[in-house]
PDB file of C-alpha atoms in Angstrom:
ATOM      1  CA  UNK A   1     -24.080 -61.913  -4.063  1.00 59.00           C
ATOM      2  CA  UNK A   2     -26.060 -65.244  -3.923  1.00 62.00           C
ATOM      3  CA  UNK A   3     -27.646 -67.003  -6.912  1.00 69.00           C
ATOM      4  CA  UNK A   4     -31.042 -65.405  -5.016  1.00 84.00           C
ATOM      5  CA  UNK A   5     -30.307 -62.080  -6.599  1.00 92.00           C
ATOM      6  CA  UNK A   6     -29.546 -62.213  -9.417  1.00 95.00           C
ATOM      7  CA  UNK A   7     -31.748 -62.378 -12.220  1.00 96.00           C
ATOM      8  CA  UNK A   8     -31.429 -62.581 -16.375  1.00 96.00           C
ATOM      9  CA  UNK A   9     -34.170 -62.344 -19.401  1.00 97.00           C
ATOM     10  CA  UNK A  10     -32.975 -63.796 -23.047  1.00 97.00           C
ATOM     11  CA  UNK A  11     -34.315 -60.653 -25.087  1.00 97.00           C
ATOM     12  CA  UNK A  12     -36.185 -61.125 -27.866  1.00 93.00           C
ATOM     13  CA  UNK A  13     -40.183 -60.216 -29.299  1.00 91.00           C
ATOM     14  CA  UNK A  14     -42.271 -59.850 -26.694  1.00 94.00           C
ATOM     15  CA  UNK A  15     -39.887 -59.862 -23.823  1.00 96.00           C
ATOM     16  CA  UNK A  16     -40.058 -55.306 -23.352  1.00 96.00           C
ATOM     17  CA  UNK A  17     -42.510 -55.529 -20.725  1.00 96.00           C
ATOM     18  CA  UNK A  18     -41.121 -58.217 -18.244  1.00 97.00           C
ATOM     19  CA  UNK A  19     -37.467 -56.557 -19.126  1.00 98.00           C
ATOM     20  CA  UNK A  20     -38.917 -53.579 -17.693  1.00 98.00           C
ATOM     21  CA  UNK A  21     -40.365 -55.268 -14.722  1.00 98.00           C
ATOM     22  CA  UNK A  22     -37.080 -57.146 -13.859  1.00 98.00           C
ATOM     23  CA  UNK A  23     -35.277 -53.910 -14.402  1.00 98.00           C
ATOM     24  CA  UNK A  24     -37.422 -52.019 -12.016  1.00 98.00           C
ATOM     25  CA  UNK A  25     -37.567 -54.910  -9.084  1.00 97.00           C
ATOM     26  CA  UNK A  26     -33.868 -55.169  -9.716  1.00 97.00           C
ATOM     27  CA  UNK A  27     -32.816 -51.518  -8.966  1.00 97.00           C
ATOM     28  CA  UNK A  28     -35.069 -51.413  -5.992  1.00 97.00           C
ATOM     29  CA  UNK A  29     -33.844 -54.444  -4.383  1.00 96.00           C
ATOM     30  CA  UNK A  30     -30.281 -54.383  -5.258  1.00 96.00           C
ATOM     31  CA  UNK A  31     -29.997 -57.684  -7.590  1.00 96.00           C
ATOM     32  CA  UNK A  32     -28.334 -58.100 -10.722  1.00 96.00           C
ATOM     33  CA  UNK A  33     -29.909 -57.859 -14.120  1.00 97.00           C
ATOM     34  CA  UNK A  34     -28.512 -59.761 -17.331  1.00 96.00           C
ATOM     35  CA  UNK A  35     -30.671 -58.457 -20.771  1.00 97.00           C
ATOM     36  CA  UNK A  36     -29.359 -60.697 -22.960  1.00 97.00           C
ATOM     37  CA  UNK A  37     -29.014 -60.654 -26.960  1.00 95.00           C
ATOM     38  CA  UNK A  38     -30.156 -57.098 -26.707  1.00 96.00           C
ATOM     39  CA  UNK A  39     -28.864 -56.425 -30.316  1.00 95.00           C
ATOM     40  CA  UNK A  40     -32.439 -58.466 -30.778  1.00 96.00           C
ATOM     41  CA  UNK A  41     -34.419 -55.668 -29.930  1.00 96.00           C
ATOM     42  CA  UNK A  42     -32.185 -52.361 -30.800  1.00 95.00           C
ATOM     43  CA  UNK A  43     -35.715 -50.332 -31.612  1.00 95.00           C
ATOM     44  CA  UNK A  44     -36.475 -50.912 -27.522  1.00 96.00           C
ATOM     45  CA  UNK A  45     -33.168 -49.642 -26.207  1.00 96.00           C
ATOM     46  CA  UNK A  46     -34.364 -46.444 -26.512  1.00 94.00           C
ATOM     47  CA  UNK A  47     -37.056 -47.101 -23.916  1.00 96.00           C
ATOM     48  CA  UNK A  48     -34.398 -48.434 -21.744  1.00 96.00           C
ATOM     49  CA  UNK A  49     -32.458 -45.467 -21.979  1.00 95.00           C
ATOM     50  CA  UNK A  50     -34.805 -43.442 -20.145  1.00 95.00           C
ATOM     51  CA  UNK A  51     -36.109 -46.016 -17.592  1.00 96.00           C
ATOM     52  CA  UNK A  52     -32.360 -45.872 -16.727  1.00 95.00           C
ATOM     53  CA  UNK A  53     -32.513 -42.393 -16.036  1.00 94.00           C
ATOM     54  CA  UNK A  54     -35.864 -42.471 -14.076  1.00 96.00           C
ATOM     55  CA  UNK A  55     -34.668 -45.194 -11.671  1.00 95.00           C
ATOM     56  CA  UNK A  56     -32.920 -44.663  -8.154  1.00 95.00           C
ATOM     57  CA  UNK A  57     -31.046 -48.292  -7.967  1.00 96.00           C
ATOM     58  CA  UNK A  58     -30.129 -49.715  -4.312  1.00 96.00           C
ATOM     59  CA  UNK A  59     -26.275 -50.079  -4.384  1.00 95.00           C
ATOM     60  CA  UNK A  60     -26.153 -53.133  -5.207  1.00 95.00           C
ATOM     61  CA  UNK A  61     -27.854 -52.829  -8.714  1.00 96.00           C
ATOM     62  CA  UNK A  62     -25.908 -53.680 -11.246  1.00 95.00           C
ATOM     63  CA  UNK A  63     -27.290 -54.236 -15.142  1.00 96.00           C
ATOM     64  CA  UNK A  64     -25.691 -56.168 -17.541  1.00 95.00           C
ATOM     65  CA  UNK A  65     -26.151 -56.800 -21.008  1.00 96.00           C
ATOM     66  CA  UNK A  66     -24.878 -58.845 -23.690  1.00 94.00           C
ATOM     67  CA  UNK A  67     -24.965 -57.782 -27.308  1.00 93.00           C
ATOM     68  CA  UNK A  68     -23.545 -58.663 -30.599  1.00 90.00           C
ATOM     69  CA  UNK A  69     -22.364 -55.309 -32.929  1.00 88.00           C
ATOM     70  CA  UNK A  70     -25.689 -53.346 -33.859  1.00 92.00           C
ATOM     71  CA  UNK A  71     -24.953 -50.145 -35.981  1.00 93.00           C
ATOM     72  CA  UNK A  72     -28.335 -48.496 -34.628  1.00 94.00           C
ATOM     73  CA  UNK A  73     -26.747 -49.602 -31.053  1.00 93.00           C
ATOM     74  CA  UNK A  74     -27.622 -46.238 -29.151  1.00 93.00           C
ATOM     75  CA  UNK A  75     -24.336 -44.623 -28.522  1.00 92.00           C
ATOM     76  CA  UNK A  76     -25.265 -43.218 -25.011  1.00 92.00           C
ATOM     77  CA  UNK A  77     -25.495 -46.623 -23.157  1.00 92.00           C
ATOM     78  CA  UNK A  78     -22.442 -47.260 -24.994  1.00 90.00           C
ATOM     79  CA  UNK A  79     -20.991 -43.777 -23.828  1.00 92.00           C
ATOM     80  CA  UNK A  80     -22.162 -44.780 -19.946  1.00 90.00           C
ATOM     81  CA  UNK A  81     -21.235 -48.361 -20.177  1.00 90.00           C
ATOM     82  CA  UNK A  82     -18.489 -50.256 -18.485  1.00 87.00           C
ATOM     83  CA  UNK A  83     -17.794 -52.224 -21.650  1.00 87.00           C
ATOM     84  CA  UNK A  84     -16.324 -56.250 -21.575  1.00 84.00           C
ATOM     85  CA  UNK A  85     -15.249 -57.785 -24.834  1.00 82.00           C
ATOM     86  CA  UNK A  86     -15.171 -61.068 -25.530  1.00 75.00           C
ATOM     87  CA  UNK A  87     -14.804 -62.927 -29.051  1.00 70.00           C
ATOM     88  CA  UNK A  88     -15.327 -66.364 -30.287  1.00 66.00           C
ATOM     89  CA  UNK A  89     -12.080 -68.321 -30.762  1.00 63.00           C
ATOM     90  CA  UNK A  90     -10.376 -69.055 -33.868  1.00 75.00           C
ATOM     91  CA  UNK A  91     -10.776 -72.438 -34.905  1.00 79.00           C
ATOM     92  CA  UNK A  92     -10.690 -75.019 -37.572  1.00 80.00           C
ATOM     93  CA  UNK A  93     -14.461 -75.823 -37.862  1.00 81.00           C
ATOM     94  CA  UNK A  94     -15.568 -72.045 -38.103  1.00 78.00           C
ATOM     95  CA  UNK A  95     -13.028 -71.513 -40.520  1.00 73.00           C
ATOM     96  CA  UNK A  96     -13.855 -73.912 -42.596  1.00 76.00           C
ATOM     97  CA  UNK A  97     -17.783 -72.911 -42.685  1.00 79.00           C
ATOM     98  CA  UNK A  98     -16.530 -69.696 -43.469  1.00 75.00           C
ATOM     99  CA  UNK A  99     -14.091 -70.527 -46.393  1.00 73.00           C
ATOM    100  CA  UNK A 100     -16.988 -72.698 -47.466  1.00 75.00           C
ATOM    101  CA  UNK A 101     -20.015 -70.108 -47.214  1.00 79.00           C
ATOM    102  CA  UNK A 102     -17.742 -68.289 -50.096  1.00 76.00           C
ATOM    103  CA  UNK A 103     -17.423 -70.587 -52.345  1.00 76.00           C
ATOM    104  CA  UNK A 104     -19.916 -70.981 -55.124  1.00 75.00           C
ATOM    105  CA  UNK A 105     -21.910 -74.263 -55.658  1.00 74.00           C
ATOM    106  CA  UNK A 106     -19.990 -75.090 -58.918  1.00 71.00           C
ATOM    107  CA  UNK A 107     -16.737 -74.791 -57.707  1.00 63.00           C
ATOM    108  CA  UNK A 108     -17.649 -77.513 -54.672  1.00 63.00           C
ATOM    109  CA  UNK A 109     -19.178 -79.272 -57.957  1.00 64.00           C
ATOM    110  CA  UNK A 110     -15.921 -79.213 -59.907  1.00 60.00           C
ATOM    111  CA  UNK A 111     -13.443 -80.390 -57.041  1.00 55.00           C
ATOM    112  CA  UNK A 112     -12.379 -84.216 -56.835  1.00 49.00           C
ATOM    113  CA  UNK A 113     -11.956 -86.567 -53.915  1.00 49.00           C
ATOM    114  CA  UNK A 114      -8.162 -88.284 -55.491  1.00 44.00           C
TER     115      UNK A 114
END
């Protein structure tokens, strides 16, 4: 597969209609579709759902999608979905912002430098 066929959309308001487009041209001509950050637009993945099940994809369709955890995340593409993990890395900076997100503004107030 060739950069020529394949094909992604960052999700996000405003982006249902040329999703569905790309979707559609996609199937029919066999490229590869990335929806990305579809967690963005969970109330839409309904409509996806059943353009899924209307299309007849060339062989060489494949969709892909790229999510963070949603709880309204429609279990059925979930069900029907070849499904590739991947988290951040530990590390010292995130950590940090993360100890530091939960600690209150007078306790960084009351600590000392010495």
């Amino acid at each position: 597969m060739g950069t020529g066929k394949y094909r992604q959309l960052a999700m996000g308001q405003g982006q249902a209609d040329a999703a569905l487009s790309m979707l559609r041209e996609g199937a029919e001509e066999g490229h590869w579709v990335c929806l990305q950050n579809v967690h963005l637009v969970v109330s839409w993945l309904g409509v996806l759902e059943k353009e899924l099940r209307s299309l007849k994809p060339a062989p060489t369709f494949r969709l892909w999608l790229t999510t963070e955890p949603h709880p309204r995340f429609p279990p059925i593409l979930l069900q029907q979905s070849l499904k590739v993990t991947f988290e951040a890395p530990p590390g010292l900076k995130k950590n940090l912002q993360n100890a530091y997100s939960m600690w209150s503004p007078s306790f960084v107030g009351e600590g000392s430098a010495s």
